[in-house]
Amino acid sequence: MTDPAPVFPSMPALSGKKVSAAFDGGRITSDGGVLLLAEAERKLGIADRLASLIPDGRDPTRVLHDLADILRARILAIAAGYEDADDLDALRHDPAFKMALGRTPEAKLGLASQPTMSRWENAADLRVAIRLSHELIDLYCDSYTAPPKAITLDIDDTFDAAHGAQQLTFWNGFHGERGYAPIHVYEAESGRPVAFVLRPAKTPSGKEIAGHVRRPIRRIRRHWPETRILLRGDGHYARPEVMDLCEAEDGVDYLFGLPMNAALRRDPVIAATADECAVVRAEKALSVHRTHCETRYAAASWKENARVAIVARTNG
């Protein structure tokens, strides 16, 4: 092997000792990258900010692990790919994880154990959970030095399979197993995370989605009252309750996908545009051709017609 060894970034001293990275043996860890994650977390102050919102009724004289360190260890473990709390029973003595929490590899006291993690994961009630979600939105807003003129928020859900008898799991016919369908909100321009909701793996109702949308929009409004917000989502979110909410909020626009159906196919504007798209593709011998049109549409449950932009696409 002739390639020179990579140059590692400098790391902060720990308990007056220099920290360096090498591959020459000693106490080996496979998670050296967690030290860089720990530095990023400290700069953002995520664990400290979240810990300040959770009541801690423990006797301070008997506390071995403060709440911020418990959360920090859990956050870093998940970020490193250790999703289960019982992974901490082994990781709590890993030298890299101990250093990430400001302890030397030789320190007798390891990190918090799985039972301690699990107790705190179940300690938060609904009020605390909402406060924690608001703090994450505040953290997103604080990442800007000045309010932006406009932002685009992408909302979507994913599937998270559950391999036990966890609470609130639900059978999902599409994925063929039980799990969760957490809803994520990201800012489109920068990819910054904004808000998250853990929920059962079933299609959300319009009322439920409206509640999940209302909270981040109004929290952002507390920081940026003049910022214009565009909410984007797929067909799951094209619900009258969500559109009514966006239209009732000043400075909030929406752009949702809409699955094709028989009523849309019968629309003369859409039909004519689709035919024209096919003709242009054939005349110009194009492999793919796209165009668009605009019409009015309302499902039976909608209070009024909405403006719908249709993208027509033909290919071979």
mmCIF file of C-alpha atoms in Angstrom:
data_model
loop_
_atom_site.group_PDB
_atom_site.id
_atom_site.type_symbol
_atom_site.label_atom_id
_atom_site.label_comp_id
_atom_site.label_asym_id
_atom_site.label_seq_id
_atom_site.Cartn_x
_atom_site.Cartn_y
_atom_site.Cartn_z
ATOM 1 C CA MET A 1 0.000 0.000 0.000
ATOM 2 C CA THR A 2 1.738 3.155 -1.219
ATOM 3 C CA ASP A 3 -0.967 5.771 -0.612
ATOM 4 C CA PRO A 4 0.003 8.232 2.121
ATOM 5 C CA ALA A 5 -2.007 8.156 5.331
ATOM 6 C CA PRO A 6 -4.802 10.777 5.408
ATOM 7 C CA VAL A 7 -4.368 13.883 7.509
ATOM 8 C CA PHE A 8 -6.843 13.864 10.392
ATOM 9 C CA PRO A 9 -8.450 17.083 11.598
ATOM 10 C CA SER A 10 -7.247 18.390 14.940
ATOM 11 C CA MET A 11 -9.370 17.463 17.932
ATOM 12 C CA PRO A 12 -9.814 19.348 21.197
ATOM 13 C CA ALA A 13 -7.773 18.323 24.215
ATOM 14 C CA LEU A 14 -9.524 16.188 26.818
ATOM 15 C CA SER A 15 -8.653 16.479 30.530
ATOM 16 C CA GLY A 16 -5.413 18.178 29.552
ATOM 17 C CA LYS A 17 -4.446 15.374 27.155
ATOM 18 C CA LYS A 18 -3.972 15.609 23.406
ATOM 19 C CA VAL A 19 -6.389 13.560 21.289
ATOM 20 C CA SER A 20 -5.068 11.959 18.098
ATOM 21 C CA ALA A 21 -6.260 9.284 15.664
ATOM 22 C CA ALA A 22 -4.149 6.355 14.508
ATOM 23 C CA PHE A 23 -4.353 2.740 13.335
ATOM 24 C CA ASP A 24 -1.518 1.195 15.332
ATOM 25 C CA GLY A 25 -3.497 -0.811 17.871
ATOM 26 C CA GLY A 26 -4.175 -0.143 21.510
ATOM 27 C CA ARG A 27 -7.772 0.276 22.646
ATOM 28 C CA ILE A 28 -9.479 0.014 19.261
ATOM 29 C CA THR A 29 -12.907 1.388 18.400
ATOM 30 C CA SER A 30 -14.849 1.147 15.173
ATOM 31 C CA ASP A 31 -16.706 4.406 15.877
ATOM 32 C CA GLY A 32 -14.017 7.091 15.730
ATOM 33 C CA GLY A 33 -16.346 9.310 13.698
ATOM 34 C CA VAL A 34 -18.534 9.799 16.755
ATOM 35 C CA LEU A 35 -15.940 12.322 18.031
ATOM 36 C CA LEU A 36 -16.667 14.592 15.071
ATOM 37 C CA LEU A 37 -20.402 14.152 15.596
ATOM 38 C CA ALA A 38 -19.929 15.104 19.242
ATOM 39 C CA GLU A 39 -18.203 18.344 18.271
ATOM 40 C CA ALA A 40 -21.045 19.243 15.906
ATOM 41 C CA GLU A 41 -23.609 18.462 18.617
ATOM 42 C CA ARG A 42 -21.795 20.620 21.167
ATOM 43 C CA LYS A 43 -21.691 23.585 18.792
ATOM 44 C CA LEU A 44 -25.440 23.291 18.236
ATOM 45 C CA GLY A 45 -26.167 22.562 21.897
ATOM 46 C CA ILE A 46 -28.877 20.059 21.004
ATOM 47 C CA ALA A 47 -28.644 17.813 24.073
ATOM 48 C CA ASP A 48 -28.396 20.715 26.526
ATOM 49 C CA ARG A 49 -31.369 22.500 24.988
ATOM 50 C CA LEU A 50 -33.554 19.403 24.979
ATOM 51 C CA ALA A 51 -32.525 18.355 28.488
ATOM 52 C CA SER A 52 -33.582 21.735 29.872
ATOM 53 C CA LEU A 53 -37.182 20.967 28.839
ATOM 54 C CA ILE A 54 -37.498 17.599 30.601
ATOM 55 C CA PRO A 55 -38.285 17.650 34.348
ATOM 56 C CA ASP A 56 -35.628 15.825 36.384
ATOM 57 C CA GLY A 57 -36.835 14.842 39.836
ATOM 58 C CA ARG A 58 -33.760 12.841 40.810
ATOM 59 C CA ASP A 59 -31.759 13.583 43.943
ATOM 60 C CA PRO A 60 -28.790 15.636 42.631
ATOM 61 C CA THR A 61 -26.447 14.118 45.219
ATOM 62 C CA ARG A 62 -27.015 10.631 43.812
ATOM 63 C CA VAL A 63 -26.935 11.412 40.092
ATOM 64 C CA LEU A 64 -24.111 9.759 38.117
ATOM 65 C CA HIS A 65 -25.280 10.760 34.634
ATOM 66 C CA ASP A 66 -26.874 14.152 34.082
ATOM 67 C CA LEU A 67 -29.799 14.275 31.699
ATOM 68 C CA ALA A 68 -27.899 16.120 28.960
ATOM 69 C CA ASP A 69 -25.257 13.368 28.857
ATOM 70 C CA ILE A 70 -27.940 10.670 28.751
ATOM 71 C CA LEU A 71 -29.565 12.358 25.761
ATOM 72 C CA ARG A 72 -26.208 13.065 24.147
ATOM 73 C CA ALA A 73 -25.162 9.409 24.332
ATOM 74 C CA ARG A 74 -28.494 8.304 22.855
ATOM 75 C CA ILE A 75 -28.314 10.885 20.056
ATOM 76 C CA LEU A 76 -24.744 9.949 19.121
ATOM 77 C CA ALA A 77 -25.514 6.224 19.218
ATOM 78 C CA ILE A 78 -28.460 6.632 16.847
ATOM 79 C CA ALA A 79 -26.392 8.845 14.537
ATOM 80 C CA ALA A 80 -23.681 6.143 14.478
ATOM 81 C CA GLY A 81 -26.227 3.490 13.471
ATOM 82 C CA TYR A 82 -27.035 1.986 16.880
ATOM 83 C CA GLU A 83 -30.806 2.383 16.917
ATOM 84 C CA ASP A 84 -31.669 0.223 19.929
ATOM 85 C CA ALA A 85 -31.134 1.453 23.462
ATOM 86 C CA ASP A 86 -29.732 -1.924 24.506
ATOM 87 C CA ASP A 87 -26.716 -1.237 22.258
ATOM 88 C CA LEU A 88 -25.601 1.163 24.981
ATOM 89 C CA ASP A 89 -24.873 -1.755 27.317
ATOM 90 C CA ALA A 90 -21.786 -2.397 25.162
ATOM 91 C CA LEU A 91 -21.149 1.105 23.835
ATOM 92 C CA ARG A 92 -21.108 2.646 27.297
ATOM 93 C CA HIS A 93 -17.530 1.386 27.703
ATOM 94 C CA ASP A 94 -16.412 2.102 24.121
ATOM 95 C CA PRO A 95 -13.415 4.491 24.264
ATOM 96 C CA ALA A 96 -14.702 6.702 21.427
ATOM 97 C CA PHE A 97 -18.136 7.133 22.969
ATOM 98 C CA LYS A 98 -16.611 7.872 26.385
ATOM 99 C CA MET A 99 -14.372 10.529 24.837
ATOM 100 C CA ALA A 100 -17.334 11.968 22.947
ATOM 101 C CA LEU A 101 -18.952 12.660 26.311
ATOM 102 C CA GLY A 102 -15.815 14.204 27.783
ATOM 103 C CA ARG A 103 -14.438 11.153 29.593
ATOM 104 C CA THR A 104 -11.100 9.436 29.136
ATOM 105 C CA PRO A 105 -11.082 5.845 27.836
ATOM 106 C CA GLU A 106 -9.641 4.715 31.191
ATOM 107 C CA ALA A 107 -12.386 6.339 33.262
ATOM 108 C CA LYS A 108 -14.112 3.778 35.497
ATOM 109 C CA LEU A 109 -17.539 5.322 34.998
ATOM 110 C CA GLY A 110 -19.015 4.444 31.634
ATOM 111 C CA LEU A 111 -22.014 6.008 29.938
ATOM 112 C CA ALA A 112 -25.630 5.490 30.996
ATOM 113 C CA SER A 113 -26.944 1.943 30.608
ATOM 114 C CA GLN A 114 -29.929 0.737 28.595
ATOM 115 C CA PRO A 115 -32.350 0.736 31.573
ATOM 116 C CA THR A 116 -31.456 4.357 32.298
ATOM 117 C CA MET A 117 -31.993 5.283 28.647
ATOM 118 C CA SER A 118 -35.334 3.497 28.543
ATOM 119 C CA ARG A 119 -36.597 5.162 31.718
ATOM 120 C CA TRP A 120 -35.992 8.605 30.238
ATOM 121 C CA GLU A 121 -37.433 7.683 26.859
ATOM 122 C CA ASN A 122 -40.687 6.803 28.645
ATOM 123 C CA ALA A 123 -40.616 9.705 31.098
ATOM 124 C CA ALA A 124 -41.797 12.421 28.702
ATOM 125 C CA ASP A 125 -45.544 13.045 28.491
ATOM 126 C CA LEU A 126 -47.376 14.737 25.626
ATOM 127 C CA ARG A 127 -46.626 18.246 26.888
ATOM 128 C CA VAL A 128 -42.917 17.503 27.087
ATOM 129 C CA ALA A 129 -42.964 15.913 23.622
ATOM 130 C CA ILE A 130 -44.557 19.048 22.147
ATOM 131 C CA ARG A 131 -42.008 21.274 23.904
ATOM 132 C CA LEU A 132 -39.204 19.140 22.501
ATOM 133 C CA SER A 133 -40.602 19.405 18.976
ATOM 134 C CA HIS A 134 -40.896 23.182 19.354
ATOM 135 C CA GLU A 135 -37.266 23.345 20.476
ATOM 136 C CA LEU A 136 -36.148 21.560 17.305
ATOM 137 C CA ILE A 137 -38.030 24.139 15.228
ATOM 138 C CA ASP A 138 -36.379 26.911 17.281
ATOM 139 C CA LEU A 139 -33.016 25.287 16.575
ATOM 140 C CA TYR A 140 -33.779 25.383 12.852
ATOM 141 C CA CYS A 141 -34.745 29.052 12.982
ATOM 142 C CA ASP A 142 -31.654 29.897 15.035
ATOM 143 C CA SER A 143 -29.485 28.476 12.250
ATOM 144 C CA TYR A 144 -30.249 31.659 10.259
ATOM 145 C CA THR A 145 -28.570 34.960 11.072
ATOM 146 C CA ALA A 146 -31.517 36.868 9.567
ATOM 147 C CA PRO A 147 -35.073 35.872 8.618
ATOM 148 C CA PRO A 148 -35.260 34.633 5.012
ATOM 149 C CA LYS A 149 -37.725 36.256 2.632
ATOM 150 C CA ALA A 150 -39.247 32.880 1.751
ATOM 151 C CA ILE A 151 -38.771 29.193 2.550
ATOM 152 C CA THR A 152 -40.082 25.970 1.032
ATOM 153 C CA LEU A 153 -41.004 23.195 3.443
ATOM 154 C CA ASP A 154 -41.203 19.639 2.105
ATOM 155 C CA ILE A 155 -43.444 17.310 4.124
ATOM 156 C CA ASP A 156 -43.454 13.548 3.692
ATOM 157 C CA ASP A 157 -43.701 10.322 5.663
ATOM 158 C CA THR A 158 -41.460 7.257 5.696
ATOM 159 C CA PHE A 159 -41.876 3.680 6.907
ATOM 160 C CA ASP A 160 -40.019 2.459 9.980
ATOM 161 C CA ALA A 161 -40.506 -1.268 10.591
ATOM 162 C CA ALA A 162 -40.950 -2.440 14.190
ATOM 163 C CA HIS A 163 -39.576 -5.850 15.063
ATOM 164 C CA GLY A 164 -41.283 -6.313 18.425
ATOM 165 C CA ALA A 165 -44.432 -5.408 20.308
ATOM 166 C CA GLN A 166 -43.759 -1.672 20.458
ATOM 167 C CA GLN A 167 -46.570 0.660 21.372
ATOM 168 C CA LEU A 168 -48.550 2.456 18.655
ATOM 169 C CA THR A 169 -47.320 0.229 15.831
ATOM 170 C CA PHE A 170 -49.775 -0.421 12.997
ATOM 171 C CA TRP A 171 -49.996 -2.911 10.161
ATOM 172 C CA ASN A 172 -49.069 -1.411 6.792
ATOM 173 C CA GLY A 173 -50.416 -3.367 3.853
ATOM 174 C CA PHE A 174 -48.064 -1.784 1.298
ATOM 175 C CA HIS A 175 -44.914 -2.748 3.230
ATOM 176 C CA GLY A 176 -46.415 -5.982 4.569
ATOM 177 C CA GLU A 177 -45.348 -5.509 8.193
ATOM 178 C CA ARG A 178 -46.033 -3.535 11.349
ATOM 179 C CA GLY A 179 -44.260 -0.315 12.089
ATOM 180 C CA TYR A 180 -44.413 3.439 12.227
ATOM 181 C CA ALA A 181 -44.866 6.118 9.555
ATOM 182 C CA PRO A 182 -43.106 9.192 10.981
ATOM 183 C CA ILE A 183 -43.780 12.503 9.266
ATOM 184 C CA HIS A 184 -40.742 14.624 8.368
ATOM 185 C CA VAL A 185 -40.550 18.302 7.453
ATOM 186 C CA TYR A 186 -37.386 19.616 5.792
ATOM 187 C CA GLU A 187 -36.481 22.940 4.251
ATOM 188 C CA ALA A 188 -36.074 22.297 0.536
ATOM 189 C CA GLU A 189 -33.370 24.881 -0.228
ATOM 190 C CA SER A 190 -30.847 23.822 2.416
ATOM 191 C CA GLY A 191 -32.069 20.374 3.461
ATOM 192 C CA ARG A 192 -32.226 21.494 7.088
ATOM 193 C CA PRO A 193 -34.514 19.377 9.301
ATOM 194 C CA VAL A 194 -37.457 21.338 10.706
ATOM 195 C CA ALA A 195 -39.958 19.021 12.443
ATOM 196 C CA PHE A 196 -40.699 15.344 13.039
ATOM 197 C CA VAL A 197 -43.677 13.373 14.317
ATOM 198 C CA LEU A 198 -43.569 9.685 15.289
ATOM 199 C CA ARG A 199 -46.900 8.063 14.449
ATOM 200 C CA PRO A 200 -48.463 4.671 13.505
ATOM 201 C CA ALA A 201 -47.910 3.308 10.004
ATOM 202 C CA LYS A 202 -51.305 4.196 8.581
ATOM 203 C CA THR A 203 -52.399 6.850 6.121
ATOM 204 C CA PRO A 204 -52.927 10.085 8.060
ATOM 205 C CA SER A 205 -56.310 11.788 7.934
ATOM 206 C CA GLY A 206 -56.703 15.379 6.785
ATOM 207 C CA LYS A 207 -57.423 16.489 10.342
ATOM 208 C CA GLU A 208 -54.277 14.813 11.638
ATOM 209 C CA ILE A 209 -52.078 16.311 8.926
ATOM 210 C CA ALA A 210 -53.522 19.772 9.540
ATOM 211 C CA GLY A 211 -52.505 19.526 13.195
ATOM 212 C CA HIS A 212 -48.959 18.454 12.307
ATOM 213 C CA VAL A 213 -48.679 21.304 9.782
ATOM 214 C CA ARG A 214 -50.170 23.980 12.030
ATOM 215 C CA ARG A 215 -47.619 23.578 14.827
ATOM 216 C CA PRO A 216 -44.398 24.149 12.814
ATOM 217 C CA ILE A 217 -45.908 26.966 10.742
ATOM 218 C CA ARG A 218 -47.042 28.911 13.789
ATOM 219 C CA ARG A 219 -43.792 28.231 15.636
ATOM 220 C CA ILE A 220 -41.796 29.518 12.675
ATOM 221 C CA ARG A 221 -44.069 32.567 12.598
ATOM 222 C CA ARG A 222 -42.906 33.435 16.141
ATOM 223 C CA HIS A 223 -39.382 33.851 14.757
ATOM 224 C CA TRP A 224 -40.120 35.064 11.235
ATOM 225 C CA PRO A 225 -43.490 36.856 11.039
ATOM 226 C CA GLU A 226 -42.844 38.210 7.533
ATOM 227 C CA THR A 227 -41.318 35.132 5.887
ATOM 228 C CA ARG A 228 -43.405 33.589 3.140
ATOM 229 C CA ILE A 229 -43.826 29.815 3.468
ATOM 230 C CA LEU A 230 -44.495 27.341 0.668
ATOM 231 C CA LEU A 231 -45.618 23.892 1.835
ATOM 232 C CA ARG A 232 -45.019 21.012 -0.585
ATOM 233 C CA GLY A 233 -46.166 17.415 -0.334
ATOM 234 C CA ASP A 234 -47.414 14.436 -2.321
ATOM 235 C CA GLY A 235 -50.976 13.160 -2.708
ATOM 236 C CA HIS A 236 -51.208 12.148 0.973
ATOM 237 C CA TYR A 237 -51.325 15.813 1.909
ATOM 238 C CA ALA A 238 -53.772 17.094 -0.724
ATOM 239 C CA ARG A 239 -56.569 17.156 1.838
ATOM 240 C CA PRO A 240 -59.192 19.890 2.200
ATOM 241 C CA GLU A 241 -58.333 20.397 5.895
ATOM 242 C CA VAL A 242 -54.700 21.097 5.023
ATOM 243 C CA MET A 243 -55.543 23.408 2.116
ATOM 244 C CA ASP A 244 -58.068 25.291 4.248
ATOM 245 C CA LEU A 245 -55.409 25.751 6.936
ATOM 246 C CA CYS A 246 -52.839 27.104 4.459
ATOM 247 C CA GLU A 247 -55.358 29.484 2.940
ATOM 248 C CA ALA A 248 -56.342 30.768 6.394
ATOM 249 C CA GLU A 249 -52.715 31.500 7.348
ATOM 250 C CA ASP A 250 -51.233 34.743 6.026
ATOM 251 C CA GLY A 251 -48.199 34.262 3.824
ATOM 252 C CA VAL A 252 -48.588 30.490 3.445
ATOM 253 C CA ASP A 253 -48.871 28.849 0.007
ATOM 254 C CA TYR A 254 -49.155 25.157 -0.820
ATOM 255 C CA LEU A 255 -48.236 22.820 -3.648
ATOM 256 C CA PHE A 256 -49.468 19.228 -3.360
ATOM 257 C CA GLY A 257 -49.367 16.285 -5.703
ATOM 258 C CA LEU A 258 -52.703 14.909 -6.851
ATOM 259 C CA PRO A 259 -53.149 11.317 -8.100
ATOM 260 C CA MET A 260 -54.802 11.032 -11.497
ATOM 261 C CA ASN A 261 -58.424 9.854 -11.431
ATOM 262 C CA ALA A 262 -61.359 9.398 -13.785
ATOM 263 C CA ALA A 263 -62.712 12.912 -13.210
ATOM 264 C CA LEU A 264 -59.380 14.501 -14.130
ATOM 265 C CA ARG A 265 -59.045 12.327 -17.234
ATOM 266 C CA ARG A 266 -62.465 13.549 -18.424
ATOM 267 C CA ASP A 267 -61.488 17.199 -18.018
ATOM 268 C CA PRO A 268 -61.370 18.683 -21.573
ATOM 269 C CA VAL A 269 -58.322 20.855 -20.817
ATOM 270 C CA ILE A 270 -56.337 17.900 -19.515
ATOM 271 C CA ALA A 271 -57.445 15.608 -22.332
ATOM 272 C CA ALA A 272 -56.487 18.153 -24.998
ATOM 273 C CA THR A 273 -53.087 18.775 -23.395
ATOM 274 C CA ALA A 274 -52.354 15.044 -23.169
ATOM 275 C CA ASP A 275 -53.242 14.561 -26.852
ATOM 276 C CA GLU A 276 -51.051 17.510 -27.871
ATOM 277 C CA CYS A 277 -48.179 16.136 -25.817
ATOM 278 C CA ALA A 278 -48.405 12.792 -27.597
ATOM 279 C CA VAL A 279 -48.552 14.446 -31.042
ATOM 280 C CA VAL A 280 -45.486 16.631 -30.393
ATOM 281 C CA ARG A 281 -43.502 13.652 -29.178
ATOM 282 C CA ALA A 282 -44.427 11.628 -32.291
ATOM 283 C CA GLU A 283 -43.746 14.461 -34.772
ATOM 284 C CA LYS A 284 -40.349 15.300 -33.255
ATOM 285 C CA ALA A 285 -39.420 11.671 -32.558
ATOM 286 C CA LEU A 286 -38.707 12.467 -28.918
ATOM 287 C CA SER A 287 -38.090 9.665 -26.443
ATOM 288 C CA VAL A 288 -39.863 11.659 -23.721
ATOM 289 C CA HIS A 289 -41.918 14.839 -23.865
ATOM 290 C CA ARG A 290 -43.520 16.832 -21.066
ATOM 291 C CA THR A 291 -45.862 19.779 -21.003
ATOM 292 C CA HIS A 292 -48.385 21.217 -18.568
ATOM 293 C CA CYS A 293 -51.782 22.832 -18.279
ATOM 294 C CA GLU A 294 -53.963 24.468 -15.655
ATOM 295 C CA THR A 295 -57.587 23.770 -14.761
ATOM 296 C CA ARG A 296 -60.038 23.789 -11.841
ATOM 297 C CA TYR A 297 -60.903 20.712 -9.832
ATOM 298 C CA ALA A 298 -62.677 19.759 -6.608
ATOM 299 C CA ALA A 299 -63.267 16.370 -5.026
ATOM 300 C CA ALA A 300 -66.692 15.786 -3.504
ATOM 301 C CA SER A 301 -65.364 16.484 0.003
ATOM 302 C CA TRP A 302 -63.777 19.843 -0.934
ATOM 303 C CA LYS A 303 -65.600 23.062 -0.144
ATOM 304 C CA GLU A 304 -64.549 24.777 -3.363
ATOM 305 C CA ASN A 305 -62.571 24.233 -6.540
ATOM 306 C CA ALA A 306 -58.796 24.364 -6.339
ATOM 307 C CA ARG A 307 -56.439 25.387 -9.091
ATOM 308 C CA VAL A 308 -54.672 22.304 -10.408
ATOM 309 C CA ALA A 309 -51.544 22.265 -12.569
ATOM 310 C CA ILE A 310 -51.231 19.047 -14.550
ATOM 311 C CA VAL A 311 -47.960 17.808 -16.021
ATOM 312 C CA ALA A 312 -48.509 15.668 -19.115
ATOM 313 C CA ARG A 313 -45.754 13.193 -19.990
ATOM 314 C CA THR A 314 -45.405 10.686 -22.826
ATOM 315 C CA ASN A 315 -42.614 8.231 -23.517
ATOM 316 C CA GLY A 316 -42.035 5.130 -25.595
#
